[in-house]
């Protein structure tokens, strides 16, 4: 299968999803049918994000009209009891920010800037990290936040306020210091003393253990740090993204589609995570676009290898299922959402195929 020729197939699939998904806020697909998750859930931006990519690629207003009010709907949740946290980048970059970039809509700009202020308000200056989640986890930071940093970096450029860029870079430097191991593998959670900022311990989180290597966490790091380099031009972020990418490539030499964690006790019995594969592929294409042509081929080759495997063995292009990718794993240690469709897997697959087809705009 030639990945570069897949775009019309994706477009036809998304047209069918428009009918099937209707007004739902899809997160998990079980037996081929997407659920309807809360709008304040961290995944609520991905379906509208797919629609904005489709609109930008095709200029067809059908997608724009269906994506249009998502930023307002998500913003409404701020007025109620809600679960917003470090992941507002996942929610407002593929809705408000991309809507503003593509249409100039002023309300969308305001919503994007407000979400960035909310995220900046989660910064702990003692430990130089964006705190994860809510409740009593005052000192926790997680690798996923790498993907939220472009919200701060976009807002710094858009508003001219450099504080937001300092916060993004300080958090990214903490990731380089405390999350990325010498071999390029990454931790999921690091706990700091919230008062002094001192490192306490690494925690397994959605990975198998504190010393394991959760494959989606690797993908968040490699894609997220490549994006931070794109915004800042600071080479240490590109070098870190490449180190994680090389580790990811080494761990997928036998099979391009990763298990949910690269270090488990019984690999043969473990489920895959296609969402990690899709996000890593898109991140590898991002690195390819940022390095010299001599280096770029290697990253493109491995992105292509992953995307081809996804398309040939893990994608449903007809309408027998609402999702695109099968065999995603949400949270294996909690046995939640294992071997399902995940909207973020679908999003990053579409994002990566769009990049293969000359899509130059960026959401993350
Ligand atoms: N950001 C949560 C996850 O990757 O599952």
GROMACS .gro file of C-alpha atoms and ligand atoms in nm:
model
  369
    1UNK     CA    1   0.000   0.000   0.000
    2UNK     CA    2   0.133   0.343  -0.092
    3UNK     CA    3   0.069   0.571   0.205
    4UNK     CA    4   0.097   0.882  -0.009
    5UNK     CA    5  -0.207   0.767  -0.205
    6UNK     CA    6  -0.423   0.706   0.102
    7UNK     CA    7  -0.574   1.054   0.131
    8UNK     CA    8  -0.893   0.993  -0.077
    9UNK     CA    9  -0.957   0.677   0.126
   10UNK     CA   10  -0.926   0.875   0.451
   11UNK     CA   11  -1.158   1.143   0.317
   12UNK     CA   12  -1.423   0.887   0.229
   13UNK     CA   13  -1.388   0.728   0.572
   14UNK     CA   14  -1.424   1.061   0.756
   15UNK     CA   15  -1.731   1.143   0.546
   16UNK     CA   16  -1.888   0.822   0.676
   17UNK     CA   17  -1.778   0.904   1.033
   18UNK     CA   18  -1.955   1.241   1.005
   19UNK     CA   19  -2.282   1.053   0.960
   20UNK     CA   20  -2.211   0.789   1.223
   21UNK     CA   21  -2.066   1.011   1.495
   22UNK     CA   22  -2.322   1.288   1.452
   23UNK     CA   23  -2.315   1.517   1.756
   24UNK     CA   24  -2.121   1.279   1.984
   25UNK     CA   25  -1.792   1.366   2.153
   26UNK     CA   26  -1.608   1.044   2.068
   27UNK     CA   27  -1.339   0.899   2.292
   28UNK     CA   28  -1.350   0.516   2.292
   29UNK     CA   29  -1.496   0.284   2.029
   30UNK     CA   30  -1.610  -0.055   2.156
   31UNK     CA   31  -1.742  -0.308   1.905
   32UNK     CA   32  -1.709  -0.047   1.635
   33UNK     CA   33  -1.924   0.218   1.802
   34UNK     CA   34  -1.791   0.541   1.955
   35UNK     CA   35  -1.912   0.656   2.298
   36UNK     CA   36  -2.021   1.012   2.377
   37UNK     CA   37  -1.776   1.147   2.637
   38UNK     CA   38  -1.797   1.460   2.852
   39UNK     CA   39  -1.692   1.776   2.667
   40UNK     CA   40  -1.444   1.859   2.945
   41UNK     CA   41  -1.275   1.520   2.901
   42UNK     CA   42  -0.918   1.552   2.770
   43UNK     CA   43  -1.004   1.386   2.439
   44UNK     CA   44  -1.279   1.627   2.328
   45UNK     CA   45  -1.058   1.816   2.081
   46UNK     CA   46  -0.954   1.526   1.860
   47UNK     CA   47  -1.269   1.472   1.654
   48UNK     CA   48  -1.306   1.844   1.571
   49UNK     CA   49  -0.930   1.841   1.504
   50UNK     CA   50  -0.981   1.574   1.237
   51UNK     CA   51  -1.254   1.792   1.085
   52UNK     CA   52  -1.032   2.104   1.077
   53UNK     CA   53  -0.755   1.905   0.904
   54UNK     CA   54  -1.009   1.778   0.650
   55UNK     CA   55  -1.131   2.132   0.591
   56UNK     CA   56  -0.780   2.268   0.550
   57UNK     CA   57  -0.681   1.989   0.311
   58UNK     CA   58  -0.996   2.000   0.096
   59UNK     CA   59  -1.134   2.355   0.152
   60UNK     CA   60  -1.474   2.184   0.178
   61UNK     CA   61  -1.693   2.388   0.416
   62UNK     CA   62  -1.891   2.082   0.530
   63UNK     CA   63  -1.605   1.997   0.768
   64UNK     CA   64  -1.569   2.357   0.883
   65UNK     CA   65  -1.939   2.384   0.966
   66UNK     CA   66  -1.930   2.064   1.169
   67UNK     CA   67  -1.613   2.170   1.354
   68UNK     CA   68  -1.719   2.532   1.405
   69UNK     CA   69  -1.883   2.542   1.749
   70UNK     CA   70  -1.663   2.290   1.930
   71UNK     CA   71  -1.441   2.552   2.094
   72UNK     CA   72  -1.750   2.728   2.232
   73UNK     CA   73  -1.898   2.399   2.353
   74UNK     CA   74  -1.579   2.303   2.532
   75UNK     CA   75  -1.542   2.653   2.679
   76UNK     CA   76  -1.894   2.625   2.825
   77UNK     CA   77  -1.764   2.356   3.062
   78UNK     CA   78  -1.549   2.619   3.239
   79UNK     CA   79  -1.877   2.763   3.374
   80UNK     CA   80  -1.971   2.433   3.540
   81UNK     CA   81  -1.804   2.180   3.769
   82UNK     CA   82  -1.536   2.050   3.538
   83UNK     CA   83  -1.232   1.832   3.497
   84UNK     CA   84  -1.000   2.065   3.305
   85UNK     CA   85  -0.630   2.016   3.377
   86UNK     CA   86  -0.289   2.003   3.203
   87UNK     CA   87  -0.453   1.866   2.886
   88UNK     CA   88  -0.628   2.187   2.779
   89UNK     CA   89  -0.376   2.196   2.494
   90UNK     CA   90  -0.521   1.871   2.362
   91UNK     CA   91  -0.863   2.037   2.379
   92UNK     CA   92  -0.807   2.393   2.257
   93UNK     CA   93  -0.525   2.350   2.000
   94UNK     CA   94  -0.740   2.130   1.770
   95UNK     CA   95  -1.048   2.354   1.822
   96UNK     CA   96  -1.003   2.723   1.914
   97UNK     CA   97  -0.644   2.774   1.799
   98UNK     CA   98  -0.668   2.598   1.463
   99UNK     CA   99  -1.007   2.765   1.403
  100UNK     CA  100  -0.846   3.104   1.461
  101UNK     CA  101  -0.549   3.018   1.239
  102UNK     CA  102  -0.775   2.905   0.954
  103UNK     CA  103  -1.059   3.157   0.982
  104UNK     CA  104  -0.935   3.451   1.189
  105UNK     CA  105  -1.234   3.413   1.422
  106UNK     CA  106  -1.178   3.648   1.716
  107UNK     CA  107  -1.377   3.447   1.971
  108UNK     CA  108  -1.166   3.143   1.886
  109UNK     CA  109  -0.850   3.347   1.947
  110UNK     CA  110  -0.984   3.463   2.284
  111UNK     CA  111  -1.067   3.105   2.384
  112UNK     CA  112  -0.722   2.985   2.283
  113UNK     CA  113  -0.551   3.260   2.483
  114UNK     CA  114  -0.770   3.193   2.787
  115UNK     CA  115  -0.690   2.823   2.778
  116UNK     CA  116  -0.319   2.914   2.763
  117UNK     CA  117  -0.360   3.136   3.073
  118UNK     CA  118  -0.529   2.849   3.253
  119UNK     CA  119  -0.240   2.618   3.162
  120UNK     CA  120   0.019   2.877   3.266
  121UNK     CA  121  -0.160   2.902   3.602
  122UNK     CA  122  -0.071   2.538   3.665
  123UNK     CA  123   0.302   2.611   3.660
  124UNK     CA  124   0.495   2.534   3.979
  125UNK     CA  125   0.794   2.774   3.983
  126UNK     CA  126   0.973   2.586   4.265
  127UNK     CA  127   1.001   2.270   4.056
  128UNK     CA  128   0.965   2.427   3.708
  129UNK     CA  129   0.682   2.198   3.599
  130UNK     CA  130   0.320   2.214   3.493
  131UNK     CA  131   0.127   2.017   3.748
  132UNK     CA  132  -0.073   1.723   3.622
  133UNK     CA  133  -0.437   1.650   3.705
  134UNK     CA  134  -0.623   1.794   4.004
  135UNK     CA  135  -0.723   1.682   4.356
  136UNK     CA  136  -0.423   1.623   4.583
  137UNK     CA  137  -0.159   1.560   4.315
  138UNK     CA  138   0.007   1.896   4.373
  139UNK     CA  139   0.359   1.777   4.291
  140UNK     CA  140   0.295   1.549   3.994
  141UNK     CA  141   0.412   1.617   3.641
  142UNK     CA  142   0.359   1.385   3.344
  143UNK     CA  143   0.517   1.325   3.005
  144UNK     CA  144   0.183   1.387   2.826
  145UNK     CA  145   0.217   1.759   2.898
  146UNK     CA  146   0.485   1.785   2.627
  147UNK     CA  147   0.200   1.782   2.376
  148UNK     CA  148   0.027   2.072   2.552
  149UNK     CA  149   0.327   2.306   2.537
  150UNK     CA  150   0.244   2.437   2.186
  151UNK     CA  151  -0.063   2.606   2.341
  152UNK     CA  152   0.170   2.822   2.553
  153UNK     CA  153   0.415   2.876   2.268
  154UNK     CA  154   0.141   2.979   2.027
  155UNK     CA  155  -0.012   3.212   2.287
  156UNK     CA  156   0.329   3.371   2.358
  157UNK     CA  157   0.366   3.451   1.987
  158UNK     CA  158   0.006   3.559   1.941
  159UNK     CA  159  -0.012   3.782   2.249
  160UNK     CA  160   0.351   3.897   2.252
  161UNK     CA  161   0.376   3.791   2.619
  162UNK     CA  162   0.709   3.607   2.668
  163UNK     CA  163   0.611   3.469   3.012
  164UNK     CA  164   0.417   3.192   2.840
  165UNK     CA  165   0.725   3.090   2.644
  166UNK     CA  166   0.942   3.087   2.959
  167UNK     CA  167   0.693   2.857   3.128
  168UNK     CA  168   0.684   2.621   2.829
  169UNK     CA  169   1.064   2.607   2.808
  170UNK     CA  170   1.107   2.565   3.185
  171UNK     CA  171   0.867   2.269   3.181
  172UNK     CA  172   1.040   2.122   2.874
  173UNK     CA  173   1.378   2.155   3.050
  174UNK     CA  174   1.236   1.966   3.348
  175UNK     CA  175   1.129   1.691   3.107
  176UNK     CA  176   1.485   1.676   2.969
  177UNK     CA  177   1.628   1.657   3.320
  178UNK     CA  178   1.387   1.423   3.496
  179UNK     CA  179   1.182   1.228   3.244
  180UNK     CA  180   1.409   1.125   2.958
  181UNK     CA  181   1.653   0.854   3.056
  182UNK     CA  182   2.002   0.821   2.908
  183UNK     CA  183   1.885   0.543   2.673
  184UNK     CA  184   1.603   0.758   2.527
  185UNK     CA  185   1.321   0.585   2.714
  186UNK     CA  186   1.090   0.808   2.921
  187UNK     CA  187   0.908   0.801   3.253
  188UNK     CA  188   0.535   0.865   3.268
  189UNK     CA  189   0.497   1.043   3.605
  190UNK     CA  190   0.751   1.225   3.819
  191UNK     CA  191   0.656   1.338   4.168
  192UNK     CA  192   0.817   1.653   4.309
  193UNK     CA  193   0.784   1.817   4.646
  194UNK     CA  194   0.532   2.089   4.553
  195UNK     CA  195   0.675   2.331   4.810
  196UNK     CA  196   1.048   2.296   4.741
  197UNK     CA  197   1.040   2.149   4.391
  198UNK     CA  198   1.273   1.864   4.489
  199UNK     CA  199   1.253   1.538   4.294
  200UNK     CA  200   1.082   1.265   4.500
  201UNK     CA  201   1.030   0.967   4.273
  202UNK     CA  202   0.923   0.832   3.935
  203UNK     CA  203   0.582   0.662   3.923
  204UNK     CA  204   0.464   0.403   3.669
  205UNK     CA  205   0.126   0.566   3.595
  206UNK     CA  206  -0.011   0.430   3.267
  207UNK     CA  207   0.311   0.238   3.216
  208UNK     CA  208   0.394  -0.106   3.354
  209UNK     CA  209   0.625   0.029   3.628
  210UNK     CA  210   0.836   0.326   3.732
  211UNK     CA  211   1.129   0.190   3.530
  212UNK     CA  212   0.930   0.074   3.227
  213UNK     CA  213   0.861   0.247   2.900
  214UNK     CA  214   0.494   0.323   2.822
  215UNK     CA  215   0.487   0.343   2.444
  216UNK     CA  216   0.234   0.628   2.418
  217UNK     CA  217   0.446   0.824   2.664
  218UNK     CA  218   0.743   0.781   2.429
  219UNK     CA  219   0.524   0.910   2.145
  220UNK     CA  220   0.405   1.212   2.347
  221UNK     CA  221   0.769   1.298   2.421
  222UNK     CA  222   0.906   1.259   2.070
  223UNK     CA  223   0.622   1.445   1.897
  224UNK     CA  224   0.590   1.707   2.174
  225UNK     CA  225   0.960   1.796   2.196
  226UNK     CA  226   0.988   1.817   1.817
  227UNK     CA  227   0.705   2.071   1.830
  228UNK     CA  228   0.881   2.268   2.105
  229UNK     CA  229   1.192   2.283   1.886
  230UNK     CA  230   0.982   2.403   1.590
  231UNK     CA  231   0.855   2.694   1.801
  232UNK     CA  232   1.175   2.783   1.985
  233UNK     CA  233   1.465   2.682   1.760
  234UNK     CA  234   1.645   2.556   2.075
  235UNK     CA  235   1.848   2.254   1.961
  236UNK     CA  236   1.839   2.074   2.298
  237UNK     CA  237   1.470   1.996   2.237
  238UNK     CA  238   1.536   1.854   1.891
  239UNK     CA  239   1.822   1.642   2.027
  240UNK     CA  240   1.594   1.508   2.300
  241UNK     CA  241   1.314   1.434   2.051
  242UNK     CA  242   1.564   1.246   1.833
  243UNK     CA  243   1.696   1.044   2.126
  244UNK     CA  244   1.344   0.930   2.215
  245UNK     CA  245   1.272   0.863   1.847
  246UNK     CA  246   1.583   0.644   1.812
  247UNK     CA  247   1.477   0.444   2.116
  248UNK     CA  248   1.122   0.406   1.976
  249UNK     CA  249   1.262   0.289   1.641
  250UNK     CA  250   1.495   0.040   1.811
  251UNK     CA  251   1.205  -0.105   2.013
  252UNK     CA  252   0.990  -0.148   1.702
  253UNK     CA  253   1.252  -0.311   1.479
  254UNK     CA  254   1.070  -0.647   1.472
  255UNK     CA  255   0.717  -0.506   1.451
  256UNK     CA  256   0.643  -0.141   1.373
  257UNK     CA  257   0.330  -0.140   1.590
  258UNK     CA  258   0.435  -0.118   1.956
  259UNK     CA  259   0.303  -0.304   2.253
  260UNK     CA  260   0.142  -0.070   2.508
  261UNK     CA  261   0.471  -0.076   2.704
  262UNK     CA  262   0.814  -0.173   2.572
  263UNK     CA  263   0.923  -0.327   2.904
  264UNK     CA  264   0.678  -0.579   3.043
  265UNK     CA  265   0.724  -0.922   3.195
  266UNK     CA  266   0.542  -1.125   2.932
  267UNK     CA  267   0.557  -0.938   2.600
  268UNK     CA  268   0.387  -1.216   2.403
  269UNK     CA  269   0.072  -1.172   2.613
  270UNK     CA  270   0.053  -0.792   2.593
  271UNK     CA  271  -0.186  -0.585   2.379
  272UNK     CA  272  -0.068  -0.337   2.118
  273UNK     CA  273  -0.130   0.034   2.124
  274UNK     CA  274  -0.204   0.171   1.777
  275UNK     CA  275  -0.249   0.523   1.919
  276UNK     CA  276   0.118   0.522   2.025
  277UNK     CA  277   0.211   0.408   1.674
  278UNK     CA  278   0.009   0.683   1.504
  279UNK     CA  279   0.136   0.961   1.732
  280UNK     CA  280   0.497   0.842   1.696
  281UNK     CA  281   0.463   0.829   1.316
  282UNK     CA  282   0.336   1.187   1.305
  283UNK     CA  283   0.618   1.291   1.542
  284UNK     CA  284   0.878   1.121   1.322
  285UNK     CA  285   0.743   1.316   1.023
  286UNK     CA  286   0.773   1.632   1.231
  287UNK     CA  287   1.138   1.555   1.308
  288UNK     CA  288   1.196   1.479   0.939
  289UNK     CA  289   1.064   1.824   0.851
  290UNK     CA  290   1.302   1.989   1.100
  291UNK     CA  291   1.634   1.818   1.027
  292UNK     CA  292   1.867   1.829   0.728
  293UNK     CA  293   1.776   1.631   0.415
  294UNK     CA  294   2.055   1.373   0.482
  295UNK     CA  295   1.892   1.286   0.813
  296UNK     CA  296   1.527   1.331   0.715
  297UNK     CA  297   1.503   1.010   0.509
  298UNK     CA  298   1.557   0.786   0.810
  299UNK     CA  299   1.270   0.946   1.005
  300UNK     CA  300   1.043   0.942   0.698
  301UNK     CA  301   1.129   0.577   0.634
  302UNK     CA  302   1.024   0.473   0.985
  303UNK     CA  303   0.711   0.690   0.984
  304UNK     CA  304   0.615   0.529   0.654
  305UNK     CA  305   0.683   0.182   0.791
  306UNK     CA  306   0.451   0.244   1.088
  307UNK     CA  307   0.178   0.406   0.878
  308UNK     CA  308   0.188   0.126   0.620
  309UNK     CA  309   0.150  -0.136   0.893
  310UNK     CA  310  -0.139   0.059   1.046
  311UNK     CA  311  -0.312   0.098   0.710
  312UNK     CA  312  -0.267  -0.266   0.608
  313UNK     CA  313  -0.339  -0.443   0.937
  314UNK     CA  314  -0.507  -0.209   1.186
  315UNK     CA  315  -0.729   0.030   0.991
  316UNK     CA  316  -1.097  -0.002   0.900
  317UNK     CA  317  -1.164   0.206   0.592
  318UNK     CA  318  -1.524   0.100   0.532
  319UNK     CA  319  -1.814   0.200   0.758
  320UNK     CA  320  -1.843  -0.134   0.943
  321UNK     CA  321  -1.678   0.040   1.239
  322UNK     CA  322  -1.701   0.407   1.338
  323UNK     CA  323  -1.332   0.431   1.425
  324UNK     CA  324  -1.035   0.420   1.188
  325UNK     CA  325  -0.782   0.225   1.399
  326UNK     CA  326  -0.839  -0.090   1.600
  327UNK     CA  327  -0.625  -0.224   1.887
  328UNK     CA  328  -0.565   0.094   2.083
  329UNK     CA  329  -0.485   0.069   2.453
  330UNK     CA  330  -0.595   0.348   2.686
  331UNK     CA  331  -0.487   0.248   3.038
  332UNK     CA  332  -0.360  -0.107   3.069
  333UNK     CA  333  -0.264  -0.107   3.441
  334UNK     CA  334  -0.624  -0.009   3.525
  335UNK     CA  335  -0.755  -0.248   3.258
  336UNK     CA  336  -0.947   0.043   3.107
  337UNK     CA  337  -1.002   0.075   2.734
  338UNK     CA  338  -0.784  -0.213   2.621
  339UNK     CA  339  -0.802  -0.332   2.257
  340UNK     CA  340  -1.044  -0.056   2.149
  341UNK     CA  341  -1.065   0.233   1.905
  342UNK     CA  342  -0.933   0.560   2.047
  343UNK     CA  343  -1.015   0.897   1.892
  344UNK     CA  344  -0.661   1.024   1.949
  345UNK     CA  345  -0.523   0.725   1.757
  346UNK     CA  346  -0.754   0.819   1.468
  347UNK     CA  347  -0.655   1.186   1.497
  348UNK     CA  348  -0.280   1.122   1.479
  349UNK     CA  349  -0.327   0.877   1.192
  350UNK     CA  350  -0.515   1.144   0.993
  351UNK     CA  351  -0.259   1.409   1.094
  352UNK     CA  352   0.028   1.189   0.976
  353UNK     CA  353  -0.136   1.101   0.644
  354UNK     CA  354  -0.210   1.471   0.589
  355UNK     CA  355   0.160   1.546   0.648
  356UNK     CA  356   0.248   1.281   0.388
  357UNK     CA  357   0.020   1.475   0.153
  358UNK     CA  358   0.186   1.816   0.185
  359UNK     CA  359  -0.024   1.949   0.476
  360UNK     CA  360   0.183   2.243   0.599
  361UNK     CA  361  -0.047   2.384   0.870
  362UNK     CA  362   0.013   2.254   1.224
  363UNK     CA  363  -0.226   2.194   1.516
  364UNK     CA  364   0.031   2.080   1.776
  365LIG     N1  365  -0.312   1.187   2.823
  365LIG     C1  366  -0.359   1.061   2.869
  365LIG     C2  367  -0.322   0.944   2.788
  365LIG     O1  368  -0.232   0.944   2.708
  365LIG     O2  369  -0.388   0.842   2.803
   0.00000   0.00000   0.00000
